[in-house]
Coordinates of C-alpha atoms and ligand atoms in Angstrom, one line a residue:
M144 CA 202.2 14.4 -3.2
S145 CA 198.9 16.3 -2.6
L146 CA 195.6 14.8 -1.2
T147 CA 192.6 16.8 0.6
V148 CA 191.2 15.1 4.2
Y149 CA 187.5 16.1 4.6
R150 CA 186.2 16.2 8.3
R151 CA 182.5 16.2 8.7
A152 CA 181.1 18.6 11.2
H153 CA 176.9 19.3 11.8
F154 CA 175.4 21.9 13.5
N155 CA 171.7 23.1 14.2
A156 CA 170.2 26.6 13.4
A157 CA 167.5 29.2 13.2
H158 CA 167.6 32.1 10.4
R159 CA 165.5 34.3 8.7
L160 CA 165.6 35.2 5.1
F161 CA 164.7 39.1 4.9
K162 CA 166.1 42.2 2.9
D163 CA 165.6 45.0 4.8
G164 CA 162.8 47.1 3.9
W165 CA 160.7 45.1 1.6
S166 CA 157.5 43.8 2.6
D167 CA 156.8 40.5 4.5
E168 CA 155.0 39.7 1.1
K169 CA 158.4 40.6 -1.1
N170 CA 160.6 38.9 1.0
Y171 CA 157.9 35.9 1.1
E172 CA 158.2 36.2 -3.5
V173 CA 161.8 35.6 -3.3
F174 CA 162.9 33.9 0.3
G175 CA 159.4 31.7 0.3
K176 CA 159.7 30.2 3.4
C177 CA 162.8 30.9 5.4
S178 CA 161.5 34.5 4.9
N179 CA 158.7 33.8 7.5
P180 CA 159.6 36.5 10.6
N181 CA 159.4 33.7 13.0
Y182 CA 162.3 33.0 12.3
H183 CA 162.7 28.3 11.5
G184 CA 165.4 26.6 12.5
H185 CA 167.6 23.8 9.8
N186 CA 169.5 21.4 10.5
Y187 CA 173.4 22.1 8.7
E188 CA 175.9 19.2 7.6
L189 CA 179.7 20.9 6.7
E190 CA 182.5 19.1 5.2
V191 CA 185.5 20.9 5.6
G192 CA 188.1 19.6 2.7
V193 CA 192.3 20.4 3.2
T194 CA 194.4 20.0 0.4
G195 CA 197.7 20.1 0.8
D196 CA 201.4 17.9 0.6
V197 CA 201.4 14.9 2.8
D198 CA 204.4 15.0 5.7
P199 CA 207.3 12.1 4.4
E200 CA 207.5 12.2 8.6
T201 CA 204.0 12.3 9.7
G202 CA 201.8 11.0 6.1
F203 CA 199.5 13.5 7.5
V204 CA 198.5 16.3 5.6
I205 CA 197.0 17.8 8.5
D206 CA 196.6 16.4 12.2
L207 CA 192.5 16.0 12.1
S208 CA 192.4 16.1 15.4
L209 CA 193.9 19.5 15.1
L210 CA 190.8 20.3 12.4
K211 CA 188.2 18.8 14.6
A212 CA 189.5 21.3 17.5
I213 CA 189.2 24.6 14.9
I214 CA 185.6 23.3 13.7
K215 CA 184.9 23.2 16.9
E216 CA 185.7 26.4 18.4
E217 CA 185.0 28.4 14.5
V218 CA 182.0 26.9 13.9
E219 CA 179.8 24.2 16.4
T220 CA 179.8 26.5 19.4
P221 CA 179.1 29.6 18.1
F222 CA 177.2 28.6 15.6
D223 CA 175.2 24.9 17.3
H224 CA 171.7 25.9 18.5
K225 CA 171.6 30.2 17.3
N226 CA 169.8 32.1 15.9
L227 CA 171.6 33.0 13.6
N228 CA 170.4 36.7 12.2
V229 CA 170.1 37.8 16.6
E230 CA 173.1 35.6 17.9
V231 CA 176.4 35.2 15.6
P232 CA 178.0 38.5 14.7
E233 CA 178.8 38.3 11.2
F234 CA 174.8 37.6 10.2
M235 CA 173.1 40.4 11.8
E236 CA 173.6 42.4 9.6
L237 CA 174.4 39.3 6.6
N238 CA 171.3 37.8 5.0
P239 CA 172.2 34.4 6.5
T240 CA 171.8 32.0 2.7
V241 CA 173.1 29.3 2.9
E242 CA 176.8 30.6 0.3
N243 CA 177.4 33.4 2.9
I244 CA 176.8 31.6 5.7
A245 CA 179.5 28.7 4.1
I246 CA 182.0 32.2 3.1
V247 CA 181.8 32.9 6.4
I248 CA 183.2 29.8 7.8
W249 CA 185.5 29.5 4.7
K250 CA 186.9 32.8 5.7
K251 CA 187.2 31.6 10.1
L252 CA 188.9 29.5 9.0
S253 CA 191.6 30.1 6.6
E254 CA 191.9 32.5 9.0
R255 CA 193.1 29.4 11.5
L256 CA 194.9 27.7 9.3
N257 CA 198.1 27.3 8.0
E258 CA 197.8 29.5 4.3
K259 CA 199.9 26.2 2.6
Y260 CA 196.9 24.8 2.8
Q261 CA 193.6 24.7 0.0
I262 CA 190.3 25.1 1.8
T263 CA 187.2 23.8 0.9
V264 CA 183.7 23.7 2.5
K265 CA 181.1 21.5 1.8
L266 CA 177.5 23.1 3.7
Y267 CA 174.4 21.3 3.0
E268 CA 171.4 23.4 4.1
T269 CA 169.2 20.3 3.4
P270 CA 170.1 17.4 2.0
R271 CA 168.9 18.3 -1.3
N272 CA 170.6 21.8 -1.1
F273 CA 174.0 22.7 -0.7
V274 CA 177.1 25.0 -1.6
V275 CA 181.4 24.3 -2.3
Y276 CA 183.1 27.4 -1.6
T277 CA 186.9 26.6 -2.0
G278 CA 187.9 30.9 -1.7
Ligands
NI98 NI1 165.7 28.0 6.0

């Protein structure tokens, strides 16, 4: 019997969306306010889903305290209150769009979780803008 367990997490981070080599005007045209050269912040809301079979012995798909600890180590500690472009190695060369941040989070979590699980990353950049990545 397969189902999905979810854990919510949160981080605040600053970023700037831009393409190197484009003028500030061109970056503004494509990325809008998110291209501000002096950076700005978002309150990111994260939902991580782990799909798998219910263990008949424990009744768990995954121990939520383990999932909580992995999200803290892989996402909250390295990303919270950071400037993603400047302080987080994954985004020094990669534009920190909500799409790319979700993909990076998915990859980091998939390296830590047993490969028997299907992982879903839902990431909100604003209450109305969000992406879902399932690998
Ligand atoms: Ni932004």
